[in-house]
Amino acid sequence: MDKLVIEGGVRLKGEVVVSGSKNAVLPILAATLLTDDACIIKSVPNLRDTNTMVKILRSLGKNVEFDKNIVSISSTKNLGFVADYKLVSSMRASFCVLGPLVGKLKKAKVSLPGGCVIGIRPVDLHLKGLRALGADISIESGYVVAKASKLKGANIYLGGVYGSSVLATGNVMMAAALAQDKTVIESSACEPEVVDLADFLIKMGAKIKGHGTPVIEIEGVKHLHGATHTIIPDRIEAATLMVAALITDGDITIKNAFPKYLGAVIDKLEEAGASLVRIDNSVSVRCVKKLKAVNITTLPYPGFPTDMQAQIMSLMSITPGISIITEKIYPDRFMHVAELNRMGAYIQREGPHAIVNGVKELSGAPVMASDLRASACLVLAGLGARGKTTISRIYHLERGYENLEGKLESLGAKIWREKE
Ligand code: EPZ
């Protein structure tokens, strides 16, 4: 296993290009199960998670080539319907093969994803939606077993105790695309990644409208054909790079950043005193004055994204003042707090709140990544800290950031890998 080593204190400068979105491409790759035709997906980031999804598609009988950020998919023999435990348990998002398998084959056996360090990760909304379409769902030895003689459109309310669900909206939309008649999903997720999935399904011949709003309508069709699609950029990577500029008091231009997806993040960073200049789909980021602490509450899109909570906490940990960070999507998503405190931060946990007292500076230290966004938070903290930081278990980082250390190095960061 590798670890990342960072010599902090370098002000980042230059230009960097954002890769394709992990959270858009995973359900879109799953959506190719809805057709026997060939599909070509471009701008696919080379990540642990995208390679896991490729393995799952191959295990289901798809022929998949993944080269230079392009995935070419075609069918070989009969499509399988069992997504096995070892693959699904390694990546929760694999659960989004359930909807397309039920849509295409009217049967599926998909391992329950299980929880992870950020929370228990329930799937009740996914199952509620598929049952509403007429699927018979049972839980057998850790698997969701679904079968349906036919799927019929329905009105489905998909709001949960924490608001809308991104992948439950995706699963239901994909199954409804091949159901009879019309489905209306109320309290659907509005994330750009859900919109990108709907855009891909429409290219395949699906009849969908309202995507990007809390009410999505799907008119079922009999058949979906192959399509070619380019994945939207990764807004969380773009926002992570914005924080990298600010935490090092640097000045960087992020190309392919698509600021239209980052309203809540840009608003908060500007409130803290950052300068973010948008030029088309690029954003130039720098501090024009001393930053001040701001309060953050994570919410479903277009609110502040939970996937940026850990990263902004690293910035607030060295910003003068008190920042109260409230996590409304995954109340336990605070594994990074202890590691930041190891680096000299002064953060107290109070239930779903983290109270961040800004300190003068962080000091480099050996720390351990616990999940994808916590590892990004520790990289950012290391960039801004005095001295050397070593981050172990960086396979968490490799799940969702394509060559982040290479991108940071190109901006001047002193960052390299060593064997554990
Ligand atoms: C997607 O996960 C993202 N993953 C997550 O990103 C992201 O944090 C999350 O959406 C919220 O934006 C992918 O797109 C692959 P949810 P998803 O269903 O769809 C509760 C990252 O770091 N819920 O929108 O699994 C759930 O517990 C990852 O890139 C139910 O109660 O998340 C949570 O509190 C982490 N019942 C809230 O809804 C359900 O059936 C939102 O979860 C499903 C979810």
Short mmCIF file of C-alpha atoms and ligand atoms in Angstrom, two decimals:
data_model
loop_
_atom_site.label_atom_id
_atom_site.label_comp_id
_atom_site.label_asym_id
_atom_site.label_seq_id
_atom_site.Cartn_x
_atom_site.Cartn_y
_atom_site.Cartn_z
CA MET A 1 0.00 0.00 0.00
CA ASP A 2 1.18 3.54 -0.75
CA LYS A 3 1.12 6.65 1.38
CA LEU A 4 1.17 10.27 0.27
CA VAL A 5 3.83 12.64 1.60
CA ILE A 6 3.26 16.41 1.50
CA GLU A 7 5.72 19.17 2.40
CA GLY A 8 3.32 22.02 3.22
CA GLY A 9 3.64 25.77 2.84
CA VAL A 10 3.89 26.08 -0.96
CA ARG A 11 1.53 28.61 -2.53
CA LEU A 12 -0.14 26.86 -5.50
CA LYS A 13 -0.03 28.67 -8.82
CA GLY A 14 -1.00 27.86 -12.39
CA GLU A 15 -3.74 26.09 -14.29
CA VAL A 16 -5.39 22.71 -13.76
CA VAL A 17 -8.11 20.79 -15.66
CA VAL A 18 -10.94 18.96 -13.87
CA SER A 19 -11.67 15.33 -14.81
CA GLY A 20 -15.07 13.77 -15.54
CA SER A 21 -17.52 13.30 -12.68
CA LYS A 22 -17.30 10.06 -10.66
CA ASN A 23 -20.86 10.46 -9.41
CA ALA A 24 -22.23 11.06 -12.91
CA VAL A 25 -20.38 8.23 -14.65
CA LEU A 26 -21.20 5.40 -12.21
CA PRO A 27 -24.99 5.37 -12.78
CA ILE A 28 -24.46 6.11 -16.50
CA LEU A 29 -22.25 3.02 -16.85
CA ALA A 30 -24.99 1.05 -15.05
CA ALA A 31 -27.57 2.49 -17.49
CA THR A 32 -25.83 0.72 -20.41
CA LEU A 33 -27.40 -2.48 -19.00
CA LEU A 34 -30.72 -1.18 -20.34
CA THR A 35 -29.74 -1.91 -23.97
CA ASP A 36 -28.08 -4.73 -25.94
CA ASP A 37 -26.62 -2.11 -28.28
CA ALA A 38 -23.11 -0.67 -28.06
CA CYS A 39 -22.50 2.48 -25.98
CA ILE A 40 -19.50 4.80 -25.84
CA ILE A 41 -18.91 6.91 -22.74
CA LYS A 42 -16.26 9.65 -22.92
CA SER A 43 -14.44 11.70 -20.28
CA VAL A 44 -14.56 8.77 -17.84
CA PRO A 45 -12.11 9.37 -14.99
CA ASN A 46 -9.67 6.49 -14.37
CA LEU A 47 -10.53 5.72 -10.72
CA ARG A 48 -10.83 2.71 -8.46
CA ASP A 49 -14.61 3.18 -8.52
CA THR A 50 -14.97 3.39 -12.31
CA ASN A 51 -12.77 0.29 -12.68
CA THR A 52 -14.98 -1.49 -10.13
CA MET A 53 -18.08 -0.63 -12.15
CA VAL A 54 -16.37 -1.91 -15.31
CA LYS A 55 -15.69 -5.22 -13.50
CA ILE A 56 -19.36 -5.44 -12.49
CA LEU A 57 -20.54 -4.86 -16.07
CA ARG A 58 -18.15 -7.56 -17.29
CA SER A 59 -19.41 -9.95 -14.56
CA LEU A 60 -22.93 -9.36 -15.92
CA GLY A 61 -21.86 -10.32 -19.46
CA LYS A 62 -20.97 -6.98 -21.04
CA ASN A 63 -17.85 -6.60 -23.18
CA VAL A 64 -16.10 -3.49 -21.82
CA GLU A 65 -12.97 -1.67 -23.06
CA PHE A 66 -11.64 1.19 -20.87
CA ASP A 67 -8.81 3.16 -22.42
CA LYS A 68 -7.71 6.81 -22.31
CA ASN A 69 -10.86 7.93 -20.46
CA ILE A 70 -13.20 6.27 -22.98
CA VAL A 71 -15.37 3.26 -22.08
CA SER A 72 -16.76 1.19 -24.97
CA ILE A 73 -19.48 -1.26 -24.01
CA SER A 74 -21.15 -3.97 -26.08
CA SER A 75 -23.15 -7.09 -25.31
CA THR A 76 -21.70 -10.59 -25.68
CA LYS A 77 -24.18 -13.18 -24.47
CA ASN A 78 -27.24 -13.19 -22.28
CA LEU A 79 -27.12 -10.53 -19.62
CA GLY A 80 -26.62 -11.90 -16.12
CA PHE A 81 -28.81 -10.66 -13.30
CA VAL A 82 -26.68 -11.32 -10.21
CA ALA A 83 -24.36 -8.57 -8.92
CA ASP A 84 -22.16 -10.33 -6.44
CA TYR A 85 -21.32 -9.43 -2.86
CA LYS A 86 -17.56 -8.89 -3.15
CA LEU A 87 -17.94 -6.29 -5.90
CA VAL A 88 -21.01 -4.47 -4.54
CA SER A 89 -19.66 -4.40 -0.97
CA SER A 90 -16.45 -2.77 -2.23
CA MET A 91 -18.39 0.12 -3.74
CA ARG A 92 -21.83 1.18 -2.52
CA ALA A 93 -22.68 2.90 -5.77
CA SER A 94 -22.77 -0.54 -7.47
CA PHE A 95 -26.28 -0.76 -6.06
CA CYS A 96 -27.37 1.39 -9.03
CA VAL A 97 -27.26 -1.70 -11.27
CA LEU A 98 -30.49 -2.81 -9.56
CA GLY A 99 -32.79 -0.43 -11.44
CA PRO A 100 -31.49 -1.18 -14.96
CA LEU A 101 -31.48 -4.96 -14.34
CA VAL A 102 -35.09 -4.85 -13.14
CA GLY A 103 -35.98 -2.59 -16.07
CA LYS A 104 -34.29 -4.75 -18.72
CA LEU A 105 -34.67 -8.32 -17.36
CA LYS A 106 -37.54 -7.87 -14.88
CA LYS A 107 -35.32 -9.67 -12.38
CA ALA A 108 -32.19 -8.91 -10.36
CA LYS A 109 -30.20 -10.21 -7.42
CA VAL A 110 -27.97 -7.47 -6.04
CA SER A 111 -26.02 -7.59 -2.80
CA LEU A 112 -27.12 -5.09 -0.18
CA PRO A 113 -24.32 -2.49 -0.15
CA GLY A 114 -23.86 -2.36 3.59
CA GLY A 115 -22.77 0.73 5.44
CA CYS A 116 -19.53 2.67 5.41
CA VAL A 117 -17.74 5.07 7.74
CA ILE A 118 -19.94 8.01 6.73
CA GLY A 119 -23.18 6.34 7.73
CA ILE A 120 -25.51 3.33 7.61
CA ARG A 121 -26.40 4.05 3.96
CA PRO A 122 -30.00 2.65 3.84
CA VAL A 123 -31.67 1.67 0.53
CA ASP A 124 -35.33 1.85 1.59
CA LEU A 125 -36.14 4.54 -0.99
CA HIS A 126 -34.65 2.47 -3.82
CA LEU A 127 -36.84 -0.51 -2.82
CA LYS A 128 -39.93 1.68 -2.29
CA GLY A 129 -39.63 3.03 -5.83
CA LEU A 130 -39.10 -0.35 -7.49
CA ARG A 131 -41.99 -1.88 -5.52
CA ALA A 132 -44.21 1.01 -6.68
CA LEU A 133 -43.36 0.06 -10.27
CA GLY A 134 -44.59 -3.47 -9.59
CA ALA A 135 -41.40 -5.33 -8.65
CA ASP A 136 -41.58 -8.06 -6.03
CA ILE A 137 -38.66 -7.37 -3.65
CA SER A 138 -37.32 -9.65 -0.91
CA ILE A 139 -34.12 -9.68 1.13
CA GLU A 140 -32.39 -13.08 1.05
CA SER A 141 -28.97 -13.77 2.64
CA GLY A 142 -27.79 -10.21 2.23
CA TYR A 143 -29.11 -9.85 -1.30
CA VAL A 144 -31.98 -7.83 -2.69
CA VAL A 145 -33.95 -10.26 -4.88
CA ALA A 146 -36.29 -8.50 -7.31
CA LYS A 147 -38.65 -9.89 -9.92
CA ALA A 148 -41.59 -8.51 -11.88
CA SER A 149 -43.94 -9.96 -14.47
CA LYS A 150 -44.15 -6.43 -15.85
CA LEU A 151 -43.34 -2.89 -14.70
CA LYS A 152 -46.09 -0.30 -14.72
CA GLY A 153 -45.64 3.46 -14.25
CA ALA A 154 -46.64 4.96 -10.90
CA ASN A 155 -46.59 8.17 -8.88
CA ILE A 156 -43.72 7.77 -6.41
CA TYR A 157 -42.76 10.07 -3.55
CA LEU A 158 -39.01 9.52 -3.00
CA GLY A 159 -38.31 11.97 -0.18
CA GLY A 160 -36.56 10.42 2.81
CA VAL A 161 -35.80 11.62 6.32
CA TYR A 162 -32.66 13.31 4.95
CA GLY A 163 -34.35 14.70 1.87
CA SER A 164 -34.00 13.38 -1.68
CA SER A 165 -31.78 10.45 -2.70
CA VAL A 166 -29.40 10.72 -5.67
CA LEU A 167 -28.98 7.04 -6.51
CA ALA A 168 -32.53 6.06 -5.55
CA THR A 169 -33.73 8.67 -8.08
CA GLY A 170 -31.34 7.13 -10.61
CA ASN A 171 -32.41 3.54 -9.95
CA VAL A 172 -36.11 4.36 -10.21
CA MET A 173 -35.64 6.54 -13.32
CA MET A 174 -33.72 3.72 -15.07
CA ALA A 175 -36.35 1.08 -14.25
CA ALA A 176 -39.23 3.42 -15.17
CA ALA A 177 -37.65 4.13 -18.57
CA LEU A 178 -38.73 0.62 -19.69
CA ALA A 179 -41.96 0.41 -17.68
CA GLN A 180 -45.40 0.69 -19.24
CA ASP A 181 -47.07 4.13 -19.08
CA LYS A 182 -45.95 7.14 -17.10
CA THR A 183 -44.02 7.44 -13.85
CA VAL A 184 -43.82 10.62 -11.79
CA ILE A 185 -41.07 10.82 -9.18
CA GLU A 186 -41.78 13.45 -6.55
CA SER A 187 -39.01 14.80 -4.30
CA SER A 188 -36.49 13.53 -6.86
CA ALA A 189 -32.84 14.53 -6.45
CA CYS A 190 -31.81 17.60 -8.49
CA GLU A 191 -28.03 17.01 -8.55
CA PRO A 192 -26.25 17.70 -11.90
CA GLU A 193 -25.23 14.03 -11.91
CA VAL A 194 -28.91 13.00 -12.00
CA VAL A 195 -29.44 15.42 -14.90
CA ASP A 196 -26.47 13.89 -16.75
CA LEU A 197 -27.94 10.40 -16.26
CA ALA A 198 -31.33 11.58 -17.61
CA ASP A 199 -29.58 13.20 -20.60
CA PHE A 200 -27.86 9.89 -21.36
CA LEU A 201 -31.13 7.94 -21.03
CA ILE A 202 -32.84 10.42 -23.40
CA LYS A 203 -30.05 9.84 -25.95
CA MET A 204 -30.88 6.11 -25.60
CA GLY A 205 -34.52 6.87 -26.50
CA ALA A 206 -36.03 7.36 -23.05
CA LYS A 207 -38.79 9.94 -22.63
CA ILE A 208 -37.90 12.01 -19.55
CA LYS A 209 -38.69 15.57 -18.50
CA GLY A 210 -38.30 17.62 -15.33
CA HIS A 211 -34.80 16.25 -14.56
CA GLY A 212 -32.98 18.78 -12.43
CA THR A 213 -36.23 19.66 -10.63
CA PRO A 214 -37.94 17.89 -7.68
CA VAL A 215 -40.50 16.33 -10.05
CA ILE A 216 -39.32 14.03 -12.86
CA GLU A 217 -41.72 12.48 -15.38
CA ILE A 218 -40.77 9.33 -17.31
CA GLU A 219 -42.93 7.98 -20.15
CA GLY A 220 -41.97 4.32 -20.47
CA VAL A 221 -40.81 2.98 -23.86
CA LYS A 222 -40.44 -0.59 -25.14
CA HIS A 223 -36.79 -0.42 -26.16
CA LEU A 224 -33.67 1.64 -25.54
CA HIS A 225 -30.84 1.82 -28.09
CA GLY A 226 -27.13 2.48 -27.72
CA ALA A 227 -25.72 6.02 -27.41
CA THR A 228 -22.51 8.02 -27.11
CA HIS A 229 -22.15 10.43 -24.19
CA THR A 230 -19.52 12.70 -22.63
CA ILE A 231 -19.61 12.87 -18.82
CA ILE A 232 -19.94 16.28 -17.12
CA PRO A 233 -16.92 17.51 -15.12
CA ASP A 234 -16.55 16.56 -11.47
CA ARG A 235 -17.89 19.53 -9.47
CA ILE A 236 -16.53 18.10 -6.20
CA GLU A 237 -13.02 17.84 -7.65
CA ALA A 238 -13.36 21.43 -8.93
CA ALA A 239 -14.45 22.64 -5.49
CA THR A 240 -11.65 20.65 -3.81
CA LEU A 241 -9.12 22.42 -6.06
CA MET A 242 -10.66 25.80 -5.15
CA VAL A 243 -9.98 25.04 -1.48
CA ALA A 244 -6.42 23.96 -2.39
CA ALA A 245 -5.81 27.44 -3.83
CA LEU A 246 -7.20 29.17 -0.75
CA ILE A 247 -5.59 26.98 1.93
CA THR A 248 -2.14 27.69 0.42
CA ASP A 249 -2.89 31.37 -0.21
CA GLY A 250 -2.23 30.61 -3.86
CA ASP A 251 -3.70 31.72 -7.17
CA ILE A 252 -4.95 29.02 -9.57
CA THR A 253 -7.20 28.79 -12.59
CA ILE A 254 -9.44 25.73 -12.69
CA LYS A 255 -10.49 24.83 -16.22
CA ASN A 256 -13.63 22.75 -16.90
CA ALA A 257 -14.92 23.81 -13.48
CA PHE A 258 -18.51 24.61 -14.60
CA PRO A 259 -19.24 27.19 -11.87
CA LYS A 260 -22.98 26.84 -12.63
CA TYR A 261 -22.89 23.55 -10.65
CA LEU A 262 -21.12 25.16 -7.69
CA GLY A 263 -23.35 28.07 -6.65
CA ALA A 264 -23.51 27.16 -2.96
CA VAL A 265 -19.76 26.48 -2.68
CA ILE A 266 -18.74 29.65 -4.53
CA ASP A 267 -21.19 31.68 -2.41
CA LYS A 268 -19.63 30.37 0.82
CA LEU A 269 -16.03 30.88 -0.35
CA GLU A 270 -16.85 34.45 -1.41
CA GLU A 271 -18.56 35.07 1.94
CA ALA A 272 -15.29 33.96 3.57
CA GLY A 273 -13.47 36.60 1.52
CA ALA A 274 -12.11 34.65 -1.46
CA SER A 275 -11.95 36.04 -4.99
CA LEU A 276 -13.44 33.67 -7.57
CA VAL A 277 -13.46 35.04 -11.10
CA ARG A 278 -15.52 33.05 -13.62
CA ILE A 279 -14.47 33.05 -17.26
CA ASP A 280 -16.80 30.75 -19.23
CA ASN A 281 -16.37 27.33 -17.57
CA SER A 282 -13.13 28.23 -15.79
CA VAL A 283 -12.73 29.79 -12.35
CA SER A 284 -9.67 31.71 -11.11
CA VAL A 285 -9.33 31.46 -7.33
CA ARG A 286 -7.21 33.45 -4.88
CA CYS A 287 -7.37 35.22 -1.53
CA VAL A 288 -7.50 39.00 -1.90
CA LYS A 289 -7.79 39.51 1.84
CA LYS A 290 -7.50 37.53 5.08
CA LEU A 291 -10.29 34.95 5.07
CA LYS A 292 -12.90 34.91 7.82
CA ALA A 293 -14.80 31.97 9.33
CA VAL A 294 -18.20 31.10 7.85
CA ASN A 295 -20.93 28.67 8.95
CA ILE A 296 -21.82 25.76 6.66
CA THR A 297 -24.86 23.48 6.56
CA THR A 298 -24.90 20.63 4.05
CA LEU A 299 -28.12 20.09 2.09
CA PRO A 300 -29.35 18.31 -1.04
CA TYR A 301 -28.55 20.17 -4.29
CA PRO A 302 -28.55 23.10 -4.86
CA GLY A 303 -27.53 23.40 -1.19
CA PHE A 304 -23.95 23.09 0.04
CA PRO A 305 -22.79 19.56 -0.97
CA THR A 306 -22.03 17.09 1.82
CA ASP A 307 -19.16 15.84 -0.37
CA MET A 308 -17.40 19.18 0.23
CA GLN A 309 -17.95 19.30 4.03
CA ALA A 310 -14.63 17.71 5.00
CA GLN A 311 -12.66 19.80 2.52
CA ILE A 312 -14.05 23.14 3.66
CA MET A 313 -13.45 22.10 7.26
CA SER A 314 -9.70 21.92 6.55
CA LEU A 315 -9.83 25.51 5.29
CA MET A 316 -11.90 26.72 8.26
CA SER A 317 -9.46 25.02 10.67
CA ILE A 318 -6.84 27.71 9.88
CA THR A 319 -9.24 30.61 9.29
CA PRO A 320 -9.60 33.15 12.15
CA GLY A 321 -12.93 32.89 13.96
CA ILE A 322 -15.42 30.14 14.75
CA SER A 323 -17.07 28.13 11.96
CA ILE A 324 -20.03 25.90 12.78
CA ILE A 325 -20.30 23.10 10.23
CA THR A 326 -23.60 21.20 10.30
CA GLU A 327 -23.89 17.89 8.44
CA LYS A 328 -27.53 17.28 7.53
CA ILE A 329 -27.08 14.44 5.02
CA TYR A 330 -24.72 12.07 6.86
CA PRO A 331 -24.67 13.18 10.54
CA ASP A 332 -21.72 10.85 11.28
CA ARG A 333 -19.55 12.14 8.44
CA PHE A 334 -16.85 13.48 10.76
CA MET A 335 -14.05 10.87 10.70
CA HIS A 336 -11.70 13.63 9.49
CA VAL A 337 -12.13 15.72 12.68
CA ALA A 338 -9.80 13.57 14.82
CA GLU A 339 -7.13 13.57 12.11
CA LEU A 340 -7.33 17.36 11.66
CA ASN A 341 -7.00 17.75 15.45
CA ARG A 342 -3.85 15.59 15.27
CA MET A 343 -2.46 18.29 12.99
CA GLY A 344 -3.19 20.99 15.55
CA ALA A 345 -6.73 21.98 14.60
CA TYR A 346 -9.17 22.81 17.41
CA ILE A 347 -12.49 21.20 16.42
CA GLN A 348 -15.22 19.99 18.76
CA ARG A 349 -18.02 17.63 17.79
CA GLU A 350 -21.54 18.28 18.99
CA GLY A 351 -23.89 15.74 17.31
CA PRO A 352 -24.35 16.78 13.65
CA HIS A 353 -22.28 19.93 14.30
CA ALA A 354 -18.53 20.48 14.24
CA ILE A 355 -17.38 23.68 15.96
CA VAL A 356 -14.16 24.76 14.28
CA ASN A 357 -12.03 27.29 16.17
CA GLY A 358 -9.56 28.59 13.59
CA VAL A 359 -5.91 28.23 14.65
CA LYS A 360 -2.88 30.09 13.32
CA GLU A 361 -1.50 27.13 11.43
CA LEU A 362 -1.58 23.35 11.26
CA SER A 363 1.54 21.26 11.76
CA GLY A 364 2.32 18.34 9.49
CA ALA A 365 1.84 14.89 11.05
CA PRO A 366 1.25 11.21 10.15
CA VAL A 367 -2.51 10.85 9.57
CA MET A 368 -4.83 8.14 8.24
CA ALA A 369 -7.48 8.44 5.55
CA SER A 370 -10.82 6.86 6.47
CA ASP A 371 -13.01 7.60 3.43
CA LEU A 372 -12.87 9.38 0.10
CA ARG A 373 -13.62 12.97 1.09
CA ALA A 374 -11.81 12.73 4.44
CA SER A 375 -8.66 11.79 2.48
CA ALA A 376 -9.10 14.88 0.27
CA CYS A 377 -9.50 16.96 3.44
CA LEU A 378 -6.19 15.62 4.81
CA VAL A 379 -4.38 16.36 1.52
CA LEU A 380 -5.64 19.95 1.71
CA ALA A 381 -4.63 20.23 5.37
CA GLY A 382 -1.15 18.90 4.50
CA LEU A 383 -0.78 21.48 1.72
CA GLY A 384 -1.58 24.29 4.16
CA ALA A 385 0.36 22.91 7.14
CA ARG A 386 3.89 23.73 8.27
CA GLY A 387 6.18 20.73 7.81
CA LYS A 388 5.63 17.22 6.50
CA THR A 389 2.34 15.29 6.48
CA THR A 390 2.10 11.59 5.60
CA ILE A 391 -1.31 10.20 4.72
CA SER A 392 -1.77 6.43 4.88
CA ARG A 393 -4.56 4.31 3.28
CA ILE A 394 -4.70 6.58 0.23
CA TYR A 395 -6.61 3.93 -1.68
CA HIS A 396 -9.60 5.90 -0.33
CA LEU A 397 -8.43 8.94 -2.30
CA GLU A 398 -7.87 6.89 -5.47
CA ARG A 399 -11.53 5.89 -5.44
CA GLY A 400 -12.72 9.35 -6.47
CA TYR A 401 -9.86 11.64 -7.59
CA GLU A 402 -8.02 11.04 -10.86
CA ASN A 403 -4.31 11.72 -10.32
CA LEU A 404 -4.91 14.41 -7.70
CA GLU A 405 -1.26 14.40 -6.62
CA GLY A 406 -0.17 14.92 -10.25
CA LYS A 407 -2.54 17.85 -10.63
CA LEU A 408 -1.34 19.42 -7.35
CA GLU A 409 2.32 18.83 -8.28
CA SER A 410 1.73 20.66 -11.57
CA LEU A 411 0.60 23.63 -9.44
CA GLY A 412 3.85 23.55 -7.45
CA ALA A 413 2.89 21.36 -4.51
CA LYS A 414 5.62 19.24 -2.90
CA ILE A 415 3.71 15.96 -2.88
CA TRP A 416 4.89 12.41 -3.59
CA ARG A 417 4.12 8.75 -2.92
CA GLU A 418 6.09 6.36 -0.73
CA LYS A 419 5.56 2.71 0.10
CA GLU A 420 3.81 2.20 3.48
C1 EPZ B 1 -24.66 9.97 -3.74
O1 EPZ B 1 -24.76 8.87 -2.86
C2 EPZ B 1 -23.17 10.18 -3.92
N1 EPZ B 1 -22.56 8.98 -4.48
C3 EPZ B 1 -22.52 10.51 -2.57
O2 EPZ B 1 -21.15 10.80 -2.85
C4 EPZ B 1 -23.18 11.77 -2.01
O3 EPZ B 1 -22.63 12.05 -0.74
C5 EPZ B 1 -24.70 11.52 -1.87
O4 EPZ B 1 -25.25 11.15 -3.16
C6 EPZ B 1 -25.43 12.75 -1.38
O5 EPZ B 1 -25.21 13.81 -2.28
C7 EPZ B 1 -22.73 8.71 -5.80
O6 EPZ B 1 -23.42 9.42 -6.52
C8 EPZ B 1 -22.03 7.50 -6.32
P1 EPZ B 1 -28.25 9.57 -1.22
P2 EPZ B 1 -26.22 8.20 -2.57
O7 EPZ B 1 -29.09 8.39 -1.51
O8 EPZ B 1 -27.08 8.33 -3.75
C9 EPZ B 1 -30.43 8.78 2.82
C10 EPZ B 1 -18.84 10.70 -2.57
O9 EPZ B 1 -18.10 11.08 -1.63
N2 EPZ B 1 -31.07 7.65 2.12
O10 EPZ B 1 -28.47 10.83 -2.00
O11 EPZ B 1 -25.97 6.85 -2.00
C11 EPZ B 1 -28.93 8.59 3.01
O12 EPZ B 1 -28.64 7.84 4.17
C12 EPZ B 1 -20.13 9.98 -2.25
O13 EPZ B 1 -18.61 10.88 -3.79
C13 EPZ B 1 -32.15 7.01 2.73
O14 EPZ B 1 -32.55 7.36 3.83
O15 EPZ B 1 -26.74 9.15 -1.41
C14 EPZ B 1 -28.46 10.00 3.12
O16 EPZ B 1 -28.65 10.44 4.43
C15 EPZ B 1 -20.35 9.75 -0.76
N3 EPZ B 1 -32.73 5.97 2.07
C16 EPZ B 1 -29.40 10.78 2.18
O17 EPZ B 1 -30.54 9.93 2.00
C17 EPZ B 1 -32.32 5.56 0.84
O18 EPZ B 1 -32.92 4.61 0.28
C18 EPZ B 1 -28.79 11.09 0.82
O19 EPZ B 1 -28.30 9.88 0.33
C19 EPZ B 1 -31.22 6.22 0.24
C20 EPZ B 1 -30.61 7.26 0.90
#
